mmCIF file of C-alpha atoms in Angstrom:
data_model
loop_
_atom_site.group_PDB
_atom_site.id
_atom_site.type_symbol
_atom_site.label_atom_id
_atom_site.label_comp_id
_atom_site.label_asym_id
_atom_site.label_seq_id
_atom_site.Cartn_x
_atom_site.Cartn_y
_atom_site.Cartn_z
ATOM 1 C CA MET D 1 13.618 30.334 6.777
ATOM 2 C CA GLU D 2 10.890 27.748 7.193
ATOM 3 C CA ARG D 3 11.147 23.982 7.457
ATOM 4 C CA THR D 4 8.998 22.137 4.957
ATOM 5 C CA ILE D 5 8.667 18.694 3.406
ATOM 6 C CA LEU D 6 8.493 18.599 -0.387
ATOM 7 C CA ILE D 7 6.240 15.848 -1.787
ATOM 8 C CA ARG D 8 6.784 14.485 -5.304
ATOM 9 C CA ILE D 9 4.082 12.573 -7.117
ATOM 10 C CA GLY D 10 4.981 9.982 -9.730
ATOM 11 C CA GLU D 11 2.530 8.151 -11.965
ATOM 12 C CA ILE D 12 -0.195 10.758 -11.392
ATOM 13 C CA PHE D 13 1.650 13.066 -13.797
ATOM 14 C CA LEU D 14 0.576 10.753 -16.635
ATOM 15 C CA LYS D 15 -3.152 11.190 -16.014
ATOM 16 C CA GLY D 16 -3.778 14.130 -18.313
ATOM 17 C CA ASN D 17 -7.196 15.714 -17.894
ATOM 18 C CA ASN D 18 -7.995 13.357 -14.992
ATOM 19 C CA ARG D 19 -5.017 14.488 -12.927
ATOM 20 C CA ASN D 20 -7.035 16.756 -10.634
ATOM 21 C CA TYR D 21 -9.132 13.823 -9.449
ATOM 22 C CA PHE D 22 -6.049 11.770 -8.599
ATOM 23 C CA VAL D 23 -4.335 14.699 -6.867
ATOM 24 C CA SER D 24 -7.467 15.476 -4.854
ATOM 25 C CA THR D 25 -7.671 11.838 -3.713
ATOM 26 C CA LEU D 26 -3.990 11.891 -2.803
ATOM 27 C CA LYS D 27 -4.399 15.061 -0.754
ATOM 28 C CA ASN D 28 -7.231 13.500 1.241
ATOM 29 C CA ASN D 29 -5.114 10.397 1.898
ATOM 30 C CA ILE D 30 -2.136 12.484 3.022
ATOM 31 C CA VAL D 31 -4.270 14.492 5.442
ATOM 32 C CA GLU D 32 -5.758 11.288 6.878
ATOM 33 C CA SER D 33 -2.318 9.689 7.305
ATOM 34 C CA LEU D 34 -1.081 12.734 9.252
ATOM 35 C CA GLU D 35 -4.153 13.403 11.382
ATOM 36 C CA CYS D 36 -2.259 12.529 14.585
ATOM 37 C CA VAL D 37 0.479 15.119 13.912
ATOM 38 C CA GLU D 38 0.108 18.885 13.987
ATOM 39 C CA CYS D 39 0.974 20.038 10.469
ATOM 40 C CA LYS D 40 -0.607 21.391 7.306
ATOM 41 C CA LEU D 41 -0.691 20.260 3.677
ATOM 42 C CA VAL D 42 -0.390 23.060 1.108
ATOM 43 C CA SER D 43 -0.073 23.096 -2.665
ATOM 44 C CA SER D 44 1.752 25.579 -4.851
ATOM 45 C CA ASN D 45 2.497 25.467 -8.565
ATOM 46 C CA ASN D 46 1.358 21.832 -8.859
ATOM 47 C CA ARG D 47 3.579 20.854 -5.930
ATOM 48 C CA LEU D 48 2.634 19.576 -2.484
ATOM 49 C CA PHE D 49 4.303 20.576 0.780
ATOM 50 C CA ILE D 50 3.925 19.821 4.480
ATOM 51 C CA VAL D 51 4.365 22.919 6.649
ATOM 52 C CA GLY D 52 3.618 24.114 10.166
ATOM 53 C CA TYR D 53 5.135 21.178 12.019
ATOM 54 C CA SER D 54 7.577 20.801 14.879
ATOM 55 C CA GLU D 55 11.090 19.674 14.004
ATOM 56 C CA SER D 56 10.666 16.821 16.491
ATOM 57 C CA ASP D 57 7.757 15.470 14.388
ATOM 58 C CA GLU D 58 9.613 15.529 11.078
ATOM 59 C CA GLN D 59 10.691 11.880 11.063
ATOM 60 C CA GLU D 60 7.213 10.676 12.040
ATOM 61 C CA ILE D 61 5.693 12.713 9.210
ATOM 62 C CA ILE D 62 8.191 11.380 6.670
ATOM 63 C CA SER D 63 7.628 7.806 7.855
ATOM 64 C CA SER D 64 3.864 8.209 7.367
ATOM 65 C CA LEU D 65 4.286 9.760 3.921
ATOM 66 C CA THR D 66 6.472 6.874 2.710
ATOM 67 C CA ARG D 67 3.444 4.593 3.103
ATOM 68 C CA VAL D 68 0.974 6.779 1.199
ATOM 69 C CA PHE D 69 0.424 5.371 -2.283
ATOM 70 C CA GLY D 70 0.737 8.015 -4.991
ATOM 71 C CA ILE D 71 3.842 9.641 -3.496
ATOM 72 C CA TYR D 72 7.100 8.928 -5.326
ATOM 73 C CA SER D 73 9.542 10.628 -2.951
ATOM 74 C CA VAL D 74 9.814 13.297 -0.255
ATOM 75 C CA SER D 75 12.529 15.706 0.815
ATOM 76 C CA PRO D 76 12.895 17.632 4.055
ATOM 77 C CA ALA D 77 13.666 21.149 2.805
ATOM 78 C CA ILE D 78 14.203 24.750 3.803
ATOM 79 C CA LYS D 79 11.965 27.400 2.288
ATOM 80 C CA MET D 80 13.434 30.881 2.093
ATOM 81 C CA PRO D 81 13.111 34.071 0.026
ATOM 82 C CA THR D 82 15.064 33.910 -3.203
ATOM 83 C CA ASP D 83 18.304 35.695 -2.349
ATOM 84 C CA LEU D 84 21.183 33.906 -4.061
ATOM 85 C CA GLU D 85 23.838 35.050 -1.590
ATOM 86 C CA LYS D 86 21.772 33.983 1.421
ATOM 87 C CA ILE D 87 20.911 30.684 -0.267
ATOM 88 C CA ALA D 88 24.611 29.963 -0.751
ATOM 89 C CA GLU D 89 25.359 30.830 2.878
ATOM 90 C CA THR D 90 22.507 28.627 4.103
ATOM 91 C CA CYS D 91 23.693 25.687 2.012
ATOM 92 C CA SER D 92 27.154 25.986 3.543
ATOM 93 C CA GLU D 93 25.655 26.048 7.053
ATOM 94 C CA VAL D 94 23.045 23.254 6.957
ATOM 95 C CA PHE D 95 24.499 20.662 4.577
ATOM 96 C CA PRO D 96 27.434 18.278 5.227
ATOM 97 C CA SER D 97 30.893 19.877 5.261
ATOM 98 C CA THR D 98 32.778 16.737 4.237
ATOM 99 C CA GLY D 99 32.608 14.402 1.255
ATOM 100 C CA LYS D 100 32.035 14.682 -2.473
ATOM 101 C CA PHE D 101 29.084 16.736 -3.666
ATOM 102 C CA ARG D 102 27.451 18.527 -6.535
ATOM 103 C CA VAL D 103 24.901 21.339 -6.749
ATOM 104 C CA THR D 104 21.825 21.140 -8.979
ATOM 105 C CA VAL D 105 19.651 24.207 -9.546
ATOM 106 C CA ASN D 106 16.152 24.326 -11.005
ATOM 107 C CA ARG D 107 15.497 27.934 -12.039
ATOM 108 C CA ALA D 108 11.745 28.122 -12.625
ATOM 109 C CA ASP D 109 11.844 31.903 -11.985
ATOM 110 C CA LYS D 110 13.184 33.217 -15.283
ATOM 111 C CA LYS D 111 13.441 36.735 -13.863
ATOM 112 C CA ILE D 112 16.694 35.606 -12.271
ATOM 113 C CA PRO D 113 19.361 36.719 -14.790
ATOM 114 C CA LEU D 114 21.916 34.010 -14.016
ATOM 115 C CA LYS D 115 21.559 30.591 -15.612
ATOM 116 C CA SER D 116 21.097 27.490 -13.494
ATOM 117 C CA MET D 117 24.664 26.258 -14.014
ATOM 118 C CA ASP D 118 26.090 29.643 -13.004
ATOM 119 C CA ILE D 119 24.014 29.685 -9.809
ATOM 120 C CA ALA D 120 25.132 26.130 -8.998
ATOM 121 C CA ARG D 121 28.773 27.082 -9.542
ATOM 122 C CA ASP D 122 28.497 30.078 -7.207
ATOM 123 C CA ILE D 123 26.777 28.085 -4.453
ATOM 124 C CA GLY D 124 29.375 25.329 -4.745
ATOM 125 C CA ALA D 125 32.189 27.886 -4.486
ATOM 126 C CA VAL D 126 30.792 29.251 -1.221
ATOM 127 C CA MET D 127 30.379 25.756 0.207
ATOM 128 C CA LEU D 128 33.955 24.827 -0.732
ATOM 129 C CA ARG D 129 35.335 27.978 0.865
ATOM 130 C CA LYS D 130 33.387 27.492 4.099
ATOM 131 C CA ALA D 131 34.294 23.789 4.344
ATOM 132 C CA LYS D 132 38.029 24.590 4.336
ATOM 133 C CA GLY D 133 39.085 21.518 2.408
ATOM 134 C CA GLY D 134 36.485 19.076 3.741
ATOM 135 C CA LEU D 135 34.461 19.089 0.514
ATOM 136 C CA THR D 136 35.301 18.234 -3.080
ATOM 137 C CA VAL D 137 33.159 18.592 -6.176
ATOM 138 C CA ASP D 138 32.346 15.447 -8.153
ATOM 139 C CA LEU D 139 29.552 15.763 -10.720
ATOM 140 C CA PHE D 140 29.156 12.028 -11.251
ATOM 141 C CA ASN D 141 30.363 10.032 -8.232
ATOM 142 C CA PHE D 142 29.042 12.260 -5.438
ATOM 143 C CA ASP D 143 28.141 11.472 -1.829
ATOM 144 C CA PHE D 144 25.308 13.979 -1.734
ATOM 145 C CA GLU D 145 23.581 16.416 -4.058
ATOM 146 C CA VAL D 146 22.524 19.887 -3.017
ATOM 147 C CA ASN D 147 19.267 20.829 -4.737
ATOM 148 C CA VAL D 148 18.059 24.403 -5.075
ATOM 149 C CA ASP D 149 14.568 24.870 -6.497
ATOM 150 C CA ILE D 150 13.930 28.524 -7.381
ATOM 151 C CA ARG D 151 10.189 29.076 -7.820
ATOM 152 C CA GLU D 152 8.260 31.883 -9.537
ATOM 153 C CA ASN D 153 6.660 33.064 -6.285
ATOM 154 C CA GLY D 154 9.842 34.611 -4.916
ATOM 155 C CA TYR D 155 10.750 31.640 -2.730
ATOM 156 C CA SER D 156 13.330 28.895 -3.075
ATOM 157 C CA TYR D 157 13.591 25.437 -1.606
ATOM 158 C CA ILE D 158 16.916 23.851 -0.708
ATOM 159 C CA PHE D 159 17.388 20.171 0.179
ATOM 160 C CA TYR D 160 19.781 17.292 -0.303
ATOM 161 C CA LYS D 161 17.822 14.158 0.655
ATOM 162 C CA LYS D 162 15.359 12.351 -1.600
ATOM 163 C CA ILE D 163 13.531 9.648 0.335
ATOM 164 C CA LEU D 164 11.804 7.084 -1.865
ATOM 165 C CA CYS D 165 8.183 6.304 -1.011
ATOM 166 C CA SER D 166 5.670 3.651 -2.090
ATOM 167 C CA GLY D 167 4.706 5.088 -5.490
ATOM 168 C CA GLY D 168 1.628 3.688 -7.196
ATOM 169 C CA LEU D 169 -1.756 5.404 -7.281
ATOM 170 C CA PRO D 170 -3.756 6.999 -4.446
ATOM 171 C CA VAL D 171 -6.014 4.536 -2.645
ATOM 172 C CA GLY D 172 -9.613 5.135 -3.662
ATOM 173 C CA CYS D 173 -9.075 6.176 -7.257
ATOM 174 C CA GLY D 174 -9.156 2.581 -8.527
ATOM 175 C CA GLY D 175 -12.522 1.540 -7.073
ATOM 176 C CA ASN D 176 -13.309 -0.924 -4.274
ATOM 177 C CA GLY D 177 -12.202 -4.535 -3.982
ATOM 178 C CA MET D 178 -13.320 -7.373 -1.681
ATOM 179 C CA LEU D 179 -10.308 -9.332 -0.409
ATOM 180 C CA LEU D 180 -10.468 -12.926 0.821
ATOM 181 C CA LEU D 181 -8.221 -12.493 3.868
ATOM 182 C CA SER D 182 -6.854 -15.633 5.477
ATOM 183 C CA GLY D 183 -4.283 -15.780 8.236
ATOM 184 C CA GLY D 184 -1.526 -16.739 5.803
ATOM 185 C CA ILE D 185 1.312 -14.910 4.093
ATOM 186 C CA ASP D 186 -0.249 -14.338 0.693
ATOM 187 C CA SER D 187 -3.534 -12.447 1.096
ATOM 188 C CA PRO D 188 -2.115 -9.446 3.036
ATOM 189 C CA VAL D 189 0.464 -9.041 0.264
ATOM 190 C CA ALA D 190 -2.330 -9.189 -2.327
ATOM 191 C CA ALA D 191 -4.130 -6.411 -0.421
ATOM 192 C CA TYR D 192 -0.980 -4.274 -0.422
ATOM 193 C CA LEU D 193 -0.411 -4.709 -4.158
ATOM 194 C CA MET D 194 -4.006 -3.905 -5.104
ATOM 195 C CA ALA D 195 -4.028 -0.872 -2.800
ATOM 196 C CA LYS D 196 -0.905 0.282 -4.623
ATOM 197 C CA ARG D 197 -3.006 0.362 -7.787
ATOM 198 C CA GLY D 198 -5.523 2.666 -6.108
ATOM 199 C CA VAL D 199 -8.031 0.066 -4.877
ATOM 200 C CA LYS D 200 -9.816 0.634 -1.568
ATOM 201 C CA ILE D 201 -9.748 -2.652 0.318
ATOM 202 C CA TYR D 202 -12.678 -4.375 2.001
ATOM 203 C CA ALA D 203 -12.048 -7.848 3.405
ATOM 204 C CA VAL D 204 -13.836 -11.061 4.315
ATOM 205 C CA HIS D 205 -12.489 -13.759 6.621
ATOM 206 C CA TYR D 206 -14.031 -17.205 7.126
ATOM 207 C CA HIS D 207 -13.897 -18.323 10.756
ATOM 208 C CA SER D 208 -14.583 -21.928 11.826
ATOM 209 C CA PHE D 209 -15.044 -21.661 15.566
ATOM 210 C CA PRO D 210 -14.345 -23.769 17.637
ATOM 211 C CA PHE D 211 -11.976 -25.497 15.209
ATOM 212 C CA THR D 212 -10.211 -22.203 14.653
ATOM 213 C CA SER D 213 -9.593 -20.278 17.852
ATOM 214 C CA GLU D 214 -10.236 -16.681 18.817
ATOM 215 C CA MET D 215 -6.452 -16.245 18.546
ATOM 216 C CA ALA D 216 -6.708 -17.142 14.852
ATOM 217 C CA LYS D 217 -9.377 -14.475 14.427
ATOM 218 C CA GLU D 218 -7.297 -11.895 16.317
ATOM 219 C CA LYS D 219 -4.354 -12.740 14.086
ATOM 220 C CA VAL D 220 -6.381 -11.858 10.985
ATOM 221 C CA ILE D 221 -7.605 -8.626 12.583
ATOM 222 C CA LYS D 222 -4.000 -7.695 13.345
ATOM 223 C CA LEU D 223 -2.975 -8.423 9.746
ATOM 224 C CA ALA D 224 -5.746 -6.137 8.488
ATOM 225 C CA ARG D 225 -4.583 -3.419 10.863
ATOM 226 C CA ILE D 226 -0.986 -3.706 9.662
ATOM 227 C CA VAL D 227 -2.034 -3.482 6.009
ATOM 228 C CA SER D 228 -4.262 -0.498 6.821
ATOM 229 C CA ARG D 229 -1.085 1.564 7.355
ATOM 230 C CA TYR D 230 -0.867 1.578 3.548
ATOM 231 C CA CYS D 231 -4.503 1.579 2.467
ATOM 232 C CA GLY D 232 -6.487 3.192 5.271
ATOM 233 C CA PRO D 233 -8.985 1.483 7.620
ATOM 234 C CA ILE D 234 -10.236 -1.882 6.381
ATOM 235 C CA GLU D 235 -13.791 -3.041 7.017
ATOM 236 C CA LEU D 236 -13.440 -6.743 7.804
ATOM 237 C CA ALA D 237 -16.400 -9.135 7.575
ATOM 238 C CA VAL D 238 -15.845 -12.212 9.768
ATOM 239 C CA VAL D 239 -18.106 -14.921 8.385
ATOM 240 C CA PRO D 240 -19.009 -18.014 10.473
ATOM 241 C CA PHE D 241 -18.061 -20.995 8.326
ATOM 242 C CA THR D 242 -18.300 -24.065 10.552
ATOM 243 C CA GLU D 243 -21.817 -25.121 9.530
ATOM 244 C CA ILE D 244 -20.909 -24.824 5.872
ATOM 245 C CA GLN D 245 -17.881 -27.060 6.351
ATOM 246 C CA TYR D 246 -19.947 -29.618 8.264
ATOM 247 C CA ALA D 247 -22.494 -29.641 5.443
ATOM 248 C CA ILE D 248 -19.819 -30.139 2.805
ATOM 249 C CA LYS D 249 -18.096 -32.892 4.798
ATOM 250 C CA GLY D 250 -21.366 -34.747 5.355
ATOM 251 C CA ASN D 251 -22.701 -34.555 1.798
ATOM 252 C CA CYS D 252 -19.841 -34.273 -0.704
ATOM 253 C CA PRO D 253 -16.886 -36.482 -1.710
ATOM 254 C CA ILE D 254 -13.893 -35.715 0.487
ATOM 255 C CA GLU D 255 -11.538 -35.009 -2.418
ATOM 256 C CA TYR D 256 -13.852 -32.179 -3.578
ATOM 257 C CA MET D 257 -14.201 -30.569 -0.136
ATOM 258 C CA ILE D 258 -11.735 -27.735 -0.771
ATOM 259 C CA THR D 259 -13.148 -27.048 -4.243
ATOM 260 C CA ILE D 260 -16.754 -26.766 -3.056
ATOM 261 C CA MET D 261 -15.713 -24.860 0.045
ATOM 262 C CA ARG D 262 -13.937 -22.247 -2.069
ATOM 263 C CA ARG D 263 -16.902 -21.997 -4.432
ATOM 264 C CA ILE D 264 -19.120 -21.121 -1.471
ATOM 265 C CA MET D 265 -16.498 -18.667 -0.205
ATOM 266 C CA MET D 266 -16.577 -16.940 -3.571
ATOM 267 C CA ARG D 267 -20.375 -16.747 -3.530
ATOM 268 C CA ILE D 268 -20.321 -15.126 -0.081
ATOM 269 C CA ALA D 269 -17.522 -12.754 -1.087
ATOM 270 C CA GLU D 270 -19.500 -11.636 -4.133
ATOM 271 C CA ARG D 271 -22.638 -10.944 -2.063
ATOM 272 C CA LEU D 272 -20.600 -8.835 0.367
ATOM 273 C CA ALA D 273 -18.783 -7.142 -2.510
ATOM 274 C CA VAL D 274 -22.040 -6.047 -4.119
ATOM 275 C CA GLU D 275 -23.186 -4.566 -0.786
ATOM 276 C CA LYS D 276 -20.003 -2.486 -0.595
ATOM 277 C CA LYS D 277 -20.059 -1.505 -4.276
ATOM 278 C CA CYS D 278 -16.860 -3.426 -4.977
ATOM 279 C CA GLY D 279 -15.952 -3.940 -8.610
ATOM 280 C CA ALA D 280 -13.831 -7.051 -8.043
ATOM 281 C CA ILE D 281 -12.938 -9.892 -5.705
ATOM 282 C CA ILE D 282 -9.265 -10.171 -4.679
ATOM 283 C CA THR D 283 -7.428 -13.316 -3.596
ATOM 284 C CA GLY D 284 -3.832 -14.160 -2.682
ATOM 285 C CA GLU D 285 -3.657 -17.178 -4.976
ATOM 286 C CA SER D 286 -0.456 -18.047 -6.833
ATOM 287 C CA LEU D 287 -0.690 -20.492 -9.730
ATOM 288 C CA GLY D 288 0.280 -24.030 -8.736
ATOM 289 C CA GLN D 289 1.162 -23.193 -5.139
ATOM 290 C CA VAL D 290 -1.396 -25.642 -3.659
ATOM 291 C CA ALA D 291 -4.069 -28.003 -4.993
ATOM 292 C CA SER D 292 -6.784 -25.331 -4.983
ATOM 293 C CA GLN D 293 -4.613 -23.038 -7.094
ATOM 294 C CA THR D 294 -4.197 -25.087 -10.235
ATOM 295 C CA MET D 295 -5.586 -23.616 -13.422
ATOM 296 C CA GLU D 296 -8.486 -26.074 -13.342
ATOM 297 C CA SER D 297 -9.322 -25.308 -9.701
ATOM 298 C CA ILE D 298 -9.214 -21.567 -10.302
ATOM 299 C CA ASN D 299 -11.542 -21.963 -13.283
ATOM 300 C CA VAL D 300 -14.032 -23.969 -11.196
ATOM 301 C CA THR D 301 -14.117 -21.426 -8.363
ATOM 302 C CA ASN D 302 -14.376 -18.499 -10.780
ATOM 303 C CA SER D 303 -17.427 -20.018 -12.428
ATOM 304 C CA VAL D 304 -19.795 -19.238 -9.526
ATOM 305 C CA VAL D 305 -19.268 -15.451 -9.577
ATOM 306 C CA SER D 306 -19.837 -12.770 -12.186
ATOM 307 C CA LEU D 307 -17.468 -10.168 -10.703
ATOM 308 C CA PRO D 308 -13.871 -10.240 -11.980
ATOM 309 C CA VAL D 309 -11.393 -11.948 -9.637
ATOM 310 C CA PHE D 310 -8.031 -10.200 -9.287
ATOM 311 C CA ARG D 311 -5.041 -12.360 -8.295
ATOM 312 C CA PRO D 312 -2.056 -10.005 -8.086
ATOM 313 C CA LEU D 313 0.258 -12.826 -6.928
ATOM 314 C CA ILE D 314 -0.673 -15.275 -9.669
ATOM 315 C CA GLY D 315 2.802 -15.293 -11.239
ATOM 316 C CA SER D 316 4.850 -14.858 -8.055
ATOM 317 C CA ASP D 317 6.822 -17.556 -6.261
ATOM 318 C CA LYS D 318 6.818 -17.926 -2.495
ATOM 319 C CA THR D 319 10.168 -16.212 -2.006
ATOM 320 C CA GLU D 320 8.971 -13.088 -3.806
ATOM 321 C CA ILE D 321 5.763 -13.035 -1.752
ATOM 322 C CA ILE D 322 7.666 -13.466 1.511
ATOM 323 C CA ASP D 323 10.003 -10.604 0.595
ATOM 324 C CA ILE D 324 7.033 -8.244 0.234
ATOM 325 C CA ALA D 325 5.425 -9.594 3.414
ATOM 326 C CA LYS D 326 8.607 -8.756 5.325
ATOM 327 C CA LYS D 327 8.761 -5.312 3.724
ATOM 328 C CA ILE D 328 5.225 -4.435 4.867
ATOM 329 C CA ASP D 329 5.663 -6.077 8.313
ATOM 330 C CA THR D 330 2.982 -8.762 7.931
ATOM 331 C CA PHE D 331 5.286 -11.783 7.733
ATOM 332 C CA GLU D 332 5.912 -12.330 11.457
ATOM 333 C CA THR D 333 2.189 -12.168 12.184
ATOM 334 C CA SER D 334 1.275 -14.402 9.228
ATOM 335 C CA ILE D 335 3.497 -17.245 10.445
ATOM 336 C CA LEU D 336 1.985 -17.358 13.926
ATOM 337 C CA PRO D 337 0.762 -20.973 14.427
ATOM 338 C CA TYR D 338 -2.994 -20.424 14.411
ATOM 339 C CA GLU D 339 -4.815 -22.478 11.765
ATOM 340 C CA ASP D 340 -7.483 -21.039 9.486
ATOM 341 C CA CYS D 341 -10.616 -22.789 8.261
ATOM 342 C CA CYS D 342 -8.989 -24.097 5.081
ATOM 343 C CA THR D 343 -6.368 -26.142 6.924
ATOM 344 C CA VAL D 344 -8.721 -27.601 9.549
ATOM 345 C CA PHE D 345 -10.871 -29.525 7.058
ATOM 346 C CA LEU D 346 -8.102 -30.167 4.515
ATOM 347 C CA PRO D 347 -8.432 -33.637 2.907
ATOM 348 C CA LYS D 348 -5.323 -35.755 2.468
ATOM 349 C CA ASN D 349 -5.660 -35.989 -1.319
ATOM 350 C CA PRO D 350 -7.681 -33.044 -2.685
ATOM 351 C CA VAL D 351 -8.583 -33.084 -6.355
ATOM 352 C CA ILE D 352 -6.148 -30.962 -8.385
ATOM 353 C CA LYS D 353 -8.047 -31.003 -11.694
ATOM 354 C CA PRO D 354 -11.705 -30.573 -10.758
ATOM 355 C CA SER D 355 -14.433 -29.928 -13.310
ATOM 356 C CA ILE D 356 -17.288 -27.453 -13.162
ATOM 357 C CA LYS D 357 -19.812 -30.137 -14.060
ATOM 358 C CA ALA D 358 -18.694 -32.479 -11.261
ATOM 359 C CA ALA D 359 -18.719 -29.667 -8.689
ATOM 360 C CA GLU D 360 -22.215 -28.588 -9.725
ATOM 361 C CA GLU D 361 -23.523 -32.149 -9.425
ATOM 362 C CA MET D 362 -22.057 -32.551 -5.936
ATOM 363 C CA GLU D 363 -23.519 -29.220 -4.801
ATOM 364 C CA THR D 364 -27.046 -30.499 -5.488
ATOM 365 C CA ALA D 365 -26.763 -32.294 -2.138
ATOM 366 C CA LEU D 366 -26.428 -28.898 -0.405
ATOM 367 C CA ASP D 367 -28.859 -26.055 0.160
ATOM 368 C CA ILE D 368 -26.371 -23.500 -1.126
ATOM 369 C CA GLU D 369 -28.697 -20.516 -0.857
ATOM 370 C CA LYS D 370 -29.540 -21.186 2.785
ATOM 371 C CA LEU D 371 -25.929 -21.847 3.745
ATOM 372 C CA VAL D 372 -24.772 -18.603 2.128
ATOM 373 C CA THR D 373 -27.648 -16.489 3.494
ATOM 374 C CA ASP D 374 -27.303 -17.813 7.048
ATOM 375 C CA ALA D 375 -23.557 -17.177 7.026
ATOM 376 C CA ILE D 376 -23.985 -13.600 5.806
ATOM 377 C CA ASN D 377 -26.761 -12.891 8.308
ATOM 378 C CA ASN D 378 -24.446 -13.936 11.163
ATOM 379 C CA THR D 379 -21.406 -12.044 9.925
ATOM 380 C CA GLU D 380 -19.490 -9.821 12.340
ATOM 381 C CA THR D 381 -18.102 -6.550 10.937
ATOM 382 C CA ILE D 382 -14.889 -5.082 12.389
ATOM 383 C CA VAL D 383 -13.180 -1.864 11.286
ATOM 384 C CA CYS D 384 -9.426 -2.512 11.355
ATOM 385 C CA ASP D 385 -7.203 0.546 11.748
ATOM 386 C CA TYR D 386 -3.443 0.608 12.331
ATOM 387 C CA LYS D 387 -3.988 3.200 15.055
ATOM 388 C CA ASP D 388 -5.420 0.342 17.162
ATOM 389 C CA LEU D 389 -2.251 -1.758 16.958
#
């Protein structure tokens, strides 16, 4: 007998002739997620397994796999030669001996003369006899299900747990995206959701030192590290933004400060995105949540970039966003009381229905090209990896 972890893929099955590319990307991501544990990834008959690990590492491996996008579920299993009597004995020894259960058999090896239901009946009979009254069969309202997967290679896999994972698509198969990462609740959740669709995340953060502290910057780095547990290391560009905010405050109407500020943020994000071969900009905006997230404001900020802007939270309310933030462990960090650059220079009454024409006229008082170029030239790049938490 050999301990193994069976990996099931979900949406990848729908990819037809492109499936090999998605599976190859998934394999690379699995290997990277488990690089700190001694184990091996193998494939057999379009299935993936983890083998060669210590029993003491099993829970750590499973925990890592649950965060790898592209995996639907995993099961700790026992691999053994296909001997129906020994399989039945093993099931009676390693699975619970109390409660309601059923046995499900997948007989891929058609050389076995018995049908799947007959094999399941025989295994169940042995388990009932060995349990001495502690078990009962219930095909519909069961406490646990014994699964026996009989493969064509002469081996079978037995398991009873199916642990749900993150699903989605393997990170990297959906292209690159440049995320505007603030220190708030929303943008880390946006990163998670886009990574779930296979997007490799790059990020940009706008830092207004000394108005925003080094603690605010460290908070953002920590958020990127937490999210990297799901999407791999994130290259974070920390852009100095103080001079830009001073320029806007000194030359533009106060009610348009946030609008013009976000237009410059988008310009910088697009420049960085092109450098990293990103196909889109990603933000954590939700329609109507704040003044800069009205339909008119979004249209005005979109108008300065040619790349598509993905807003995966656009139709979500705050409660839904917070629920995901708690699920991925970013919430407690996001609510730490360190202000970002948007809140420091926030006007009391920002315009909620700006126009492109008005914003363009106000920007004539600024040397946009110099502001953007200087900010990019002084950008600090930090690779954020969850292993550094």
